[in-house]
Coordinates of C-alpha atoms and ligand atoms in Angstrom, one line a residue:
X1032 CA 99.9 26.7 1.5
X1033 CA 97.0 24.7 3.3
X1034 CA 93.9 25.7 2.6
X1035 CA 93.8 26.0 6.6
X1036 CA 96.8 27.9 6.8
X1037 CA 95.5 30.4 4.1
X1038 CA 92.5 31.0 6.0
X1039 CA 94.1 31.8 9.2
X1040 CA 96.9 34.2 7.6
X1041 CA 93.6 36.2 6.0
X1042 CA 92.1 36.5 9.6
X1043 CA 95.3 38.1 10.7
X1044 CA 95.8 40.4 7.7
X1045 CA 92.2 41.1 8.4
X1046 CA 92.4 42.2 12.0
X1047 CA 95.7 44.1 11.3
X1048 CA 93.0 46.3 9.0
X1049 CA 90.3 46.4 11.9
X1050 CA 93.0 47.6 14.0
X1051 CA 93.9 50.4 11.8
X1052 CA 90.3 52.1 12.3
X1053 CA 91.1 54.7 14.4
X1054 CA 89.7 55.4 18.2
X1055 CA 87.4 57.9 17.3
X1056 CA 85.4 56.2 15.4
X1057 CA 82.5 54.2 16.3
X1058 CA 82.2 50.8 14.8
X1059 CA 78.5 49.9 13.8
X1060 CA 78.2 46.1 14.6
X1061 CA 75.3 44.4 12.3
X1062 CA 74.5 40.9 13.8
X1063 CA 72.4 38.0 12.5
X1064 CA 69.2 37.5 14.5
X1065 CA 69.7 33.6 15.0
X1066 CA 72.1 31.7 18.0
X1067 CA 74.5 31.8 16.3
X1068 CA 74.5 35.6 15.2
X1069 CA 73.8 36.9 18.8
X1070 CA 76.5 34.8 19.7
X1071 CA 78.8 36.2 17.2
X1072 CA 77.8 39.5 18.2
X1073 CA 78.3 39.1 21.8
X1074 CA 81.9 37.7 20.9
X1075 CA 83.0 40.9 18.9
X1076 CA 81.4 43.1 21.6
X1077 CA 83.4 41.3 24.6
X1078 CA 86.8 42.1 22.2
X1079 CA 85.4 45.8 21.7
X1080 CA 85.2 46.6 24.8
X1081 CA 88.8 44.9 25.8
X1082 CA 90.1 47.2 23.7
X1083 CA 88.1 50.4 24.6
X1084 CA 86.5 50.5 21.7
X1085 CA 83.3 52.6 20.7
X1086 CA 80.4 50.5 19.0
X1087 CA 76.7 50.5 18.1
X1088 CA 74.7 47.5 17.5
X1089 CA 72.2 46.3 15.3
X1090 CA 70.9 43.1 15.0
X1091 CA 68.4 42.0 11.7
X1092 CA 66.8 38.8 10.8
X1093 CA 67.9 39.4 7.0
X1094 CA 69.9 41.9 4.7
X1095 CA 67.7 44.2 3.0
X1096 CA 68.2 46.7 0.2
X1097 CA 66.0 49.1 2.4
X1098 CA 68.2 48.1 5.4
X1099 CA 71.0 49.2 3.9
X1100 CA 70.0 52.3 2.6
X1101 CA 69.1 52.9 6.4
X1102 CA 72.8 51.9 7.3
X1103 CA 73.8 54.2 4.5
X1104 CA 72.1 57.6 6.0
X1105 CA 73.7 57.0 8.9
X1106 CA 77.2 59.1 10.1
X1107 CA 79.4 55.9 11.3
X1108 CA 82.2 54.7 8.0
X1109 CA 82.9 51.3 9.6
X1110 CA 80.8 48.7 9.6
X1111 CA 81.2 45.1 10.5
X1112 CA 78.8 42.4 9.8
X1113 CA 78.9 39.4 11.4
X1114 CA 77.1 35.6 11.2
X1115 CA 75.6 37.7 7.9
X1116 CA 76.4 39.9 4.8
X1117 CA 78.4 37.7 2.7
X1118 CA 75.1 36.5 0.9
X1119 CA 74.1 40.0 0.6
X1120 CA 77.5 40.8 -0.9
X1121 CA 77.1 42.7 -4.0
X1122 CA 73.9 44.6 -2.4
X1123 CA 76.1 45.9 0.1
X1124 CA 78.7 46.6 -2.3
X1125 CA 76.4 48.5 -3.9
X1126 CA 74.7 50.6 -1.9
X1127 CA 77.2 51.1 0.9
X1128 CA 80.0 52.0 -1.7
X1129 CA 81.2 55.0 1.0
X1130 CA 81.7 53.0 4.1
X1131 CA 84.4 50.7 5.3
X1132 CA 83.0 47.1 5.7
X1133 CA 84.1 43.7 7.0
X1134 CA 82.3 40.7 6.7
X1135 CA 82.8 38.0 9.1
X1136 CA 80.6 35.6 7.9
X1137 CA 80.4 31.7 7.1
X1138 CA 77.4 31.6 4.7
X1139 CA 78.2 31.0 0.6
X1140 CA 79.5 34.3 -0.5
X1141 CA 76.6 35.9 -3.1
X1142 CA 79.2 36.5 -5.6
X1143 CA 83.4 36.7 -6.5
X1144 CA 83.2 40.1 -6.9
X1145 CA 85.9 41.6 -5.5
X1146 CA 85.3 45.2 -3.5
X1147 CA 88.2 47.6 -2.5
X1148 CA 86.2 48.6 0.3
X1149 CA 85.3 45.5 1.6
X1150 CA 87.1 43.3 3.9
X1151 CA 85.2 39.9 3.5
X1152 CA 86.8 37.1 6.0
X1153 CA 84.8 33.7 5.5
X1154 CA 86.3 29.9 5.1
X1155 CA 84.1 29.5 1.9
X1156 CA 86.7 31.6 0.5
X1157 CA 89.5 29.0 1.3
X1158 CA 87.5 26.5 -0.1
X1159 CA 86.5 25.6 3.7
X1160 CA 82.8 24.5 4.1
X1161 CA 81.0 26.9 6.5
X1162 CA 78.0 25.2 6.6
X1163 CA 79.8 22.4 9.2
X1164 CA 82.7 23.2 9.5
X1165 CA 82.9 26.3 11.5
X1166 CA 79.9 28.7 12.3
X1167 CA 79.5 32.9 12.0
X1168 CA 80.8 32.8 16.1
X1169 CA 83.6 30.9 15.6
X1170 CA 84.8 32.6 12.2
X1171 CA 84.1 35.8 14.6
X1172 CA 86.3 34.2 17.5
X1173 CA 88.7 32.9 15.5
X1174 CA 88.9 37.1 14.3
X1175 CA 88.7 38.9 17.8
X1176 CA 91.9 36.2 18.9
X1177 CA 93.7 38.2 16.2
X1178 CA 92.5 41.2 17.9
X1179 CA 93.4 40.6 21.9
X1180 CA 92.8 37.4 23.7
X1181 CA 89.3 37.1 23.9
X1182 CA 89.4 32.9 24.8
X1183 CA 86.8 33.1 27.5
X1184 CA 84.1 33.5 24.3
X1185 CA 85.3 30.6 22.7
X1186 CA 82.6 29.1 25.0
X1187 CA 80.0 30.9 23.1
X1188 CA 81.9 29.9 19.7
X1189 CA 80.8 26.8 20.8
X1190 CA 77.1 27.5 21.8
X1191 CA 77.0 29.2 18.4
X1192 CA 78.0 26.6 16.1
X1193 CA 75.6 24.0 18.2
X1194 CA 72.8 26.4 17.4
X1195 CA 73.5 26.5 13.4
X1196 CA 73.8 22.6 14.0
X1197 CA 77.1 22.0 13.2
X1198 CA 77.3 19.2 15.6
X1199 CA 77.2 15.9 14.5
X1200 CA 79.0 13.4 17.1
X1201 CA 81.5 15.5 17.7
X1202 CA 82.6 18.6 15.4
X1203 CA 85.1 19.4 12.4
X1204 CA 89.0 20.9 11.8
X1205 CA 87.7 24.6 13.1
X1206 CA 85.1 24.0 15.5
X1207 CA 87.0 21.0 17.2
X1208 CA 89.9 23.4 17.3
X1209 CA 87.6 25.7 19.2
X1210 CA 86.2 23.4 21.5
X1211 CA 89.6 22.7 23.0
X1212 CA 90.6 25.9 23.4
X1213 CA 87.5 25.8 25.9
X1214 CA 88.7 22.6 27.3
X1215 CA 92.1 23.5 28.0
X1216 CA 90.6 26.9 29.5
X1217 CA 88.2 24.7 31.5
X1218 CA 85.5 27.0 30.4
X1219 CA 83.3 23.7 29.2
X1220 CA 83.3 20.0 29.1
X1221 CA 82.1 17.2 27.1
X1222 CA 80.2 14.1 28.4
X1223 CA 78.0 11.4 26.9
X1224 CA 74.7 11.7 27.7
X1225 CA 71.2 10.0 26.9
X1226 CA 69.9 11.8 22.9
X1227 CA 67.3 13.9 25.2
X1228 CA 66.8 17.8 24.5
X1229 CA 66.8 19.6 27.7
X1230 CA 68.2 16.7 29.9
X1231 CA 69.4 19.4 32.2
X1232 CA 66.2 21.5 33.2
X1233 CA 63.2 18.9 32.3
X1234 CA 61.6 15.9 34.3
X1235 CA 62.4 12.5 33.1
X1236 CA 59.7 11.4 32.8
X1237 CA 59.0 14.5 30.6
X1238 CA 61.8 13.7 28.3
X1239 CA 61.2 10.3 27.9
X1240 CA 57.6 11.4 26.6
X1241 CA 59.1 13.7 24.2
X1242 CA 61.8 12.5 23.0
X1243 CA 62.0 12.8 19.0
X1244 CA 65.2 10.7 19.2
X1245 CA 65.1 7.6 21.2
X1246 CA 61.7 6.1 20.8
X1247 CA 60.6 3.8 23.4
X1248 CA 57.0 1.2 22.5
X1249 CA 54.5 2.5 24.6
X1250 CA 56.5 5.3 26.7
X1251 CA 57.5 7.6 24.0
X1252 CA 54.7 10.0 23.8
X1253 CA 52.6 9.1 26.4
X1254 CA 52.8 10.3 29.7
X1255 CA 51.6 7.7 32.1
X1256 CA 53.6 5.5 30.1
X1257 CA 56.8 7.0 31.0
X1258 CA 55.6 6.7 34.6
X1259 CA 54.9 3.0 34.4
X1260 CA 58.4 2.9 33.0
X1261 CA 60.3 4.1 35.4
X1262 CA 58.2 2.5 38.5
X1263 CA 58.7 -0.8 36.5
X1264 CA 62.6 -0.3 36.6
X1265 CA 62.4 0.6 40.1
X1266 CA 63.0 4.8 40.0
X1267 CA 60.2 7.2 41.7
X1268 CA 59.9 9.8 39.4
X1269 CA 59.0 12.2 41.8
X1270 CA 60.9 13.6 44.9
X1271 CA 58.9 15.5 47.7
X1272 CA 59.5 18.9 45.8
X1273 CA 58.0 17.4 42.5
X1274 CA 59.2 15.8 39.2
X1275 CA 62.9 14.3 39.3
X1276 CA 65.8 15.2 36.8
X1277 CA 68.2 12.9 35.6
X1278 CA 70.9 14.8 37.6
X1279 CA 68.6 13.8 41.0
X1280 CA 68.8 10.2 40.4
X1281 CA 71.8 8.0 42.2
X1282 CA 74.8 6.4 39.9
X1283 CA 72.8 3.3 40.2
X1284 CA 69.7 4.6 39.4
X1285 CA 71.2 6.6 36.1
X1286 CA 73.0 2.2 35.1
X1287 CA 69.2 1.1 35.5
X1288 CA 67.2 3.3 33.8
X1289 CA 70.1 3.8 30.8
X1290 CA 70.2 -0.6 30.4
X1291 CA 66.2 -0.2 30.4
X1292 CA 66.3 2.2 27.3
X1293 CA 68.9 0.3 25.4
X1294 CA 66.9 -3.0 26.3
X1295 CA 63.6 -1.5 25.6
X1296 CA 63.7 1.4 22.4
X1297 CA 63.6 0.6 19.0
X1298 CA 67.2 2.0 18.4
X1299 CA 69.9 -0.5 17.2
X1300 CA 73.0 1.6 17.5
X1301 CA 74.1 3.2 20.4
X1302 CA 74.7 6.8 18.8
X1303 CA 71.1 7.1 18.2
X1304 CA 70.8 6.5 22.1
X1305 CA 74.0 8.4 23.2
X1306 CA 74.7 12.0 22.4
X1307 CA 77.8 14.8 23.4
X1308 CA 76.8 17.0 26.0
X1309 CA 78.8 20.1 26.1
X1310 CA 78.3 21.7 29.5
X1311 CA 79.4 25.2 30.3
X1312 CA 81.6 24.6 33.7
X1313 CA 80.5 27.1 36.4
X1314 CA 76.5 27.0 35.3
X1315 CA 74.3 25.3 37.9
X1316 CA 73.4 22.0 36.9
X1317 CA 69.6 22.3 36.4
X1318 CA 70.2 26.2 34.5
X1319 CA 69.4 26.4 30.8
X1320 CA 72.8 27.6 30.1
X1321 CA 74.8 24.4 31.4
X1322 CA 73.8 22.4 28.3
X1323 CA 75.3 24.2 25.0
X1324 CA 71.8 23.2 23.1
X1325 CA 69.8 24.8 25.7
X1326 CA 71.9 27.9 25.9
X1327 CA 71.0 27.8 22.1
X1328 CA 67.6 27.1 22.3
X1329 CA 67.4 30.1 24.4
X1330 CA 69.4 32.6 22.6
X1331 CA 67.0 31.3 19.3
X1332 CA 64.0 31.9 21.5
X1333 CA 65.3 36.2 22.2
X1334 CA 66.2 36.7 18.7
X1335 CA 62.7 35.7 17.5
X1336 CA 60.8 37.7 20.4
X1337 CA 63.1 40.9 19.0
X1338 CA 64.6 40.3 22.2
X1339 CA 68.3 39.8 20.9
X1340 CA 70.1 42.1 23.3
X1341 CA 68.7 39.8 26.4
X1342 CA 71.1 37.1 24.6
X1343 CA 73.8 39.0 24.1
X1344 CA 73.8 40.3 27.8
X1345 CA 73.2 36.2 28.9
X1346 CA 76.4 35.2 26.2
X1347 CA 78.4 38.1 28.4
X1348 CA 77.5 36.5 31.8
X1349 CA 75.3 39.1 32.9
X1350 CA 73.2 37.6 35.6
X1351 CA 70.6 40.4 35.1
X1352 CA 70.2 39.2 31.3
X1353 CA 70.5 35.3 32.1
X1354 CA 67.3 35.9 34.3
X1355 CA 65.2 37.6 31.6
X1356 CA 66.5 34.8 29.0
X1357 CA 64.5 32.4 31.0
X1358 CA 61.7 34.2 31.8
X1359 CA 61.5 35.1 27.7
X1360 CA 61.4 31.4 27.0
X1361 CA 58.1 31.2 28.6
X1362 CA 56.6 34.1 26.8
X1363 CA 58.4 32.4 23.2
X1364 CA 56.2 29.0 24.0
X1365 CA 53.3 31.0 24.5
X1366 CA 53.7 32.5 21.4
X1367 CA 53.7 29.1 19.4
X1368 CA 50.6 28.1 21.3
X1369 CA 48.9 31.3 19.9
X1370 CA 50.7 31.0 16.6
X1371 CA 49.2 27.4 16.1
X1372 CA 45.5 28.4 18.1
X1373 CA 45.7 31.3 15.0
X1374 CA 46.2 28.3 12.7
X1375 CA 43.5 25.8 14.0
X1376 CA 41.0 29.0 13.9
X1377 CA 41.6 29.4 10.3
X1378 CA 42.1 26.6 8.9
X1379 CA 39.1 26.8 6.8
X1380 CA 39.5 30.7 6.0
X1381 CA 40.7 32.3 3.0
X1382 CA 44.0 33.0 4.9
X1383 CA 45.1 29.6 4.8
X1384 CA 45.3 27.8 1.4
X1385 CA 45.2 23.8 0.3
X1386 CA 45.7 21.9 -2.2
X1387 CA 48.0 18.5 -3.0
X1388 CA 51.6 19.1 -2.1
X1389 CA 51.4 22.7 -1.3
X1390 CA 49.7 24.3 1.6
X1391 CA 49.9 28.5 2.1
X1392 CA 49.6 30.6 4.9
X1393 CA 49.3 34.3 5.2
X1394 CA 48.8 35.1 9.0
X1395 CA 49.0 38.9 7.7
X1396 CA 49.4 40.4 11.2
X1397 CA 48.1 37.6 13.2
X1398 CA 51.4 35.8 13.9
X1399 CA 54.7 37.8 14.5
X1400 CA 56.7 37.8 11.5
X1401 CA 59.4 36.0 14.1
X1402 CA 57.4 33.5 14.6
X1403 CA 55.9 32.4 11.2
X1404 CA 58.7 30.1 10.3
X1405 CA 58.9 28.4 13.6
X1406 CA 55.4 27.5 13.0
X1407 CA 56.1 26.0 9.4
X1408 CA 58.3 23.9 10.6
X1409 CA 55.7 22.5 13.2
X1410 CA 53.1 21.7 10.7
X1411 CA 55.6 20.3 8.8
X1412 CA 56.4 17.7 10.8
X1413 CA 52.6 17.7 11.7
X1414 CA 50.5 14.3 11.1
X1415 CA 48.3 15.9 9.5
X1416 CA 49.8 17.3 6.7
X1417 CA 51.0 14.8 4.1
X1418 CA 54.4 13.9 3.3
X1419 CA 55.9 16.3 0.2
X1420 CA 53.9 19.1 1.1
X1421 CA 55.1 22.5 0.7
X1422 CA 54.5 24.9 3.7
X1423 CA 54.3 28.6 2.5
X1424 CA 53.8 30.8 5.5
X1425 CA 53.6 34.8 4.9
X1426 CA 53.2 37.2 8.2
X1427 CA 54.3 40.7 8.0
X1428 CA 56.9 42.6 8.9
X1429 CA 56.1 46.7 10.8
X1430 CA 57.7 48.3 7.6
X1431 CA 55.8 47.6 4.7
X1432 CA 57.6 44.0 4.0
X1433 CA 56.3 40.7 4.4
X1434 CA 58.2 38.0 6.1
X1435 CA 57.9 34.5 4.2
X1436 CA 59.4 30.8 5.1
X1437 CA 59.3 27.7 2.9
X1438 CA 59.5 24.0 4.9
X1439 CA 58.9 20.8 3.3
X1440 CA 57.2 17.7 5.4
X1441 CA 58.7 14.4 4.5
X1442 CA 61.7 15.7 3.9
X1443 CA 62.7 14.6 0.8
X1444 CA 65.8 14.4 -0.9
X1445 CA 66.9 16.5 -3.7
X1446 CA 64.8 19.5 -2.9
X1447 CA 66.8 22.6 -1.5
X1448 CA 64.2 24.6 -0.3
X1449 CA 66.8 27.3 -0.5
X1450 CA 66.5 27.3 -4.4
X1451 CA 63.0 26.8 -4.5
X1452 CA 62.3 30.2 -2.7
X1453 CA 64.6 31.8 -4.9
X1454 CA 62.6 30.5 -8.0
X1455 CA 59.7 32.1 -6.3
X1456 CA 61.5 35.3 -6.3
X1457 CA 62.7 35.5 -9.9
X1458 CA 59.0 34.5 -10.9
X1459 CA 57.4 37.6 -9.2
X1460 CA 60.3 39.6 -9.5
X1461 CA 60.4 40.9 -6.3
X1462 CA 62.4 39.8 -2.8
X1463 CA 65.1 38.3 -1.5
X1464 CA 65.9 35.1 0.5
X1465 CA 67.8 33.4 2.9
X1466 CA 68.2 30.0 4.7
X1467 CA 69.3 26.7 3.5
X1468 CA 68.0 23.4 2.0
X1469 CA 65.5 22.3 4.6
X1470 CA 64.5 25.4 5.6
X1471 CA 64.6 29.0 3.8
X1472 CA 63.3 32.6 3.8
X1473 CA 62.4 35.8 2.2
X1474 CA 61.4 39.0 2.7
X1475 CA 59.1 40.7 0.1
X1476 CA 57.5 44.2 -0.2
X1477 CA 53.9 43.8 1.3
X1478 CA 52.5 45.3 -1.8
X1479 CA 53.8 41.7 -3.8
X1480 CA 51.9 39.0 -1.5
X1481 CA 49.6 38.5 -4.2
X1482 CA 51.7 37.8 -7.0
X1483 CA 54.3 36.3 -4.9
X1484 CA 51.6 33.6 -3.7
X1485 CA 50.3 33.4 -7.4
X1486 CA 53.9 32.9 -8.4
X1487 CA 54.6 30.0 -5.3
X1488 CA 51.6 28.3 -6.8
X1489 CA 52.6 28.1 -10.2
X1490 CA 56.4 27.1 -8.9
X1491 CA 55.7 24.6 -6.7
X1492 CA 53.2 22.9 -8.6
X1493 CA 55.8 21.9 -11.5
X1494 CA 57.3 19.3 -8.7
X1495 CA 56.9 16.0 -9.5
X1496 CA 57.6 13.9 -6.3
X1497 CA 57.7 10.7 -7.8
X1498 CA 60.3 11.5 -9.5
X1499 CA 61.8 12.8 -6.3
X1500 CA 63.8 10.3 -4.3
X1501 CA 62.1 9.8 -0.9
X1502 CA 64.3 8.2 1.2
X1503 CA 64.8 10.1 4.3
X1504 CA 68.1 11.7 5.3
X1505 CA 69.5 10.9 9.0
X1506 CA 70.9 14.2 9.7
X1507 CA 68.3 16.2 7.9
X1508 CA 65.9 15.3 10.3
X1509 CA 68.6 16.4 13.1
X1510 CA 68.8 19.9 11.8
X1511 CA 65.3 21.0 12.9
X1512 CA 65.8 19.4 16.5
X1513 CA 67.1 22.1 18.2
X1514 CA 64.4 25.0 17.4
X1515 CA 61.5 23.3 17.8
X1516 CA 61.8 21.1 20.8
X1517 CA 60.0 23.4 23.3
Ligands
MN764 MN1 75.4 31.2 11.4

């Protein structure tokens, strides 16, 4: 059978289980604190409640062993992970030996262990790759269809697997199947549009002085610049009521100032000028949830201000939610401002640690522990940090565990930072980690930071980048897009 065919028969068999649980019982949900978890989440809930269905929900940033023991004191005997828990597989084999679990997950399964009371639905199992191919939302879509037709979420499949950046001109087999089930249920479409984050809901001006994609001599991060530019190609960038959007200018106006970018930037090709929008048909035009990414963006921005039940209640169209989403992307920016101020203030303290290649950071309880990584991954793109440094950042967590995140500037080849951290780990014998090559995680006990740092610092100073090809990689330097552009 087709590896394709495979996978979809084990979604079905799957769901013929889940529908075996009886009424009674409440399902405990346990949902990744990301996008594309909340948007998984949201998905199984919307099915749930079709069905008249009890359920709690819990949403964490990682799988813990302390987590689960939690999970384990408590009275529900189904659980279903979602968008997490297959890297966690044999810890959750272990210590929740008594409960009925499914795993709807698309990360790389921990182990091959089989467990008779575990019900583990993910494409890497079918020799599918989950890290593009299909994301935690749509393996969780693609499960609840098996359940009762749940299509209007396939929307949020979509805005899911933009936020794990699995788009890349277009999308792959499961995804793309996805997408059209949106389509054909007129629930989104697709246009070309100019490589801008936040085309929808930002000035132009604005976006041509921002833009990490399309870089324009002179214009691209300056600010009167990009005013000259667009007085010099004839378009007023402000109205009476301020700043205009590219949806305020006129179908002539959009020709000129589209031929003055291609004319004008240093990009040769036009993909690096042109992206896919996906717009959600039915959002206003200048709303943070037309544009897939910025729906995204916004989810990212609840889960790491512990908010992740505002997203959920903005992926279910509650206009009650959808307000508080925005207004919590103003308090997130605020807290990267004060996450880097924190930074700049102790630079030269003993919290914040230098040497060639490999710079640490322990904020302690200066920077929320949500926050910590998203501030990594500013400095790492930083100017002032060289290229091939290591980022460490430690901030700590309200239960007695430390929250750490590994970037990379540069981004070099050949380094998964994924595998790095997990070195780290075995070294101080403590923690466990998460994330992927250009970007990973752990979470250690607080009582390790020591050691742990002590342990980073003899790890990451056995790499020897000139051995290391350097040569950057395209779509690496996509992947961190999305997040940080706010
Ligand atoms: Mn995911």
């Amino acid at each position: 059978m087709e590896k394709y065919d495979s996978f979809k028969e084990n979604l079905k068999k799957g769901a013929e289980k889940f529908l075996n649980i009886p009424k009674k019982e409440t399902i405990r949900i346990i949902g990744h604190l990301d996008a594309d978890g909340i948007c998984a989440s949201s998905i199984i809930i919307n099915a749930l409640t079709k069905l008249n269905r009890k359920y709690t929900l819990t949403i964490l940033p990682t799988i813990t062993d302390e987590s689960l023991e939690q999970l384990k004191s408590e009275n529900e005997k189904y659980f279903v992970f979602v968008d997490l828990g297959s890297g966690s597989l044999d810890s959750i084999g272990r210590i929740l030996s008594e409960k009925n679990i499914f795993i709807l997950d698309h990360h790389h399964p921990q182990s091959t262990t089989i467990y008779n009371n575990i019900t583990q639905i993910n494409p890497h199992l079918f020799n599918i790759d989950g890290s593009d191919e299909i994301s935690g939302a749509g393996v969780v879509f693609l499960f609840t269809q098996e359940l009762v037709d749940n299509s209007e979420m396939s929307r949020i499949a979509i805005v899911g697997a933009i936020g794990d950046i699995q788009e890349n001109n277009g999308f792959k087999k499961l995804n793309s199947e996805i997408l059209n089930i949106a389509i054909n249920k007129r629930l989104i479409e697709v246009k070309k549009g100019l490589k801008f984050f936040g085309v929808q809901t930002k000035p132009i001006h604005k976006l041509l002085q921002y833009s990490s994609e399309i870089i324009i001599p002179d214009v691209t991060g300056s600010e009167s610049g990009a005013i000259k530019f667009l007085q010099q190609i004839g378009i007023n960038p402000q109205t009476k009521k301020g700043w205009k959007k590219i949806s305020e200018l006129t179908d002539d106006e959009k020709k000129r100032l589209i031929a003055a970018i291609v004319m004008k930037s240093n990009n040769s090709k036009p993909e690096d000028i042109f992206t896919n929008n996906y717009l959600l048909i039915g959002e206003k035009e200048d709303s943070p949830f037309r544009d897939a990414k910025e729906f995204a963006t916004l989810l990212n921005s609840c889960g790491r201000l512990n908010k992740a039940s505002i997203g959920i209640g903005a992926c279910l169209n509650d206009p009650k939610m959808k307000k508080m989403a925005i207004e919590n992307l103003t308090q997130y920016r605020r807290e990267i401002v004060n996450a880097l101020n924190w930074y700049k203030d102790n630079e030269h303290s003993d919290k914040i640690f230098r040497k060639k290649n490999i710079l640490i950071i322990n904020a302690e309880e200066e920077v929320l522990p949500t926050m910590i990584g998203t501030l990594g991954s500013i400095l790492s793109k930083s100017q002032d940090i060289e290229k091939n440094t290591f980022i460490l950042s430690l901030a700590r967590n309200y239960d007695n565990t430390t929250k750490v995140s590994l970037r990379i500037s540069g981004k070099p080849e050949n380094i998964n930072l994924k595998d790095v951290i997990q070195k780290i780990i075995e070294e101080s014998g403590n923690g466990s980690s998460g994330g992927h090559a250009f970007a990973s995680g752990a979470v250690i006990s607080t009582d390790y930071e020591e050691r742990f740092i002590e342990s980073a610092l003899k790890v990451l100073s056995e790499f020897n980048f000139e051995l290391i090809n350097d040569s950057i990689k395209e779509d690496m330097n996509n992947k961190t897009v999305i997040n940080e552009q706010l």
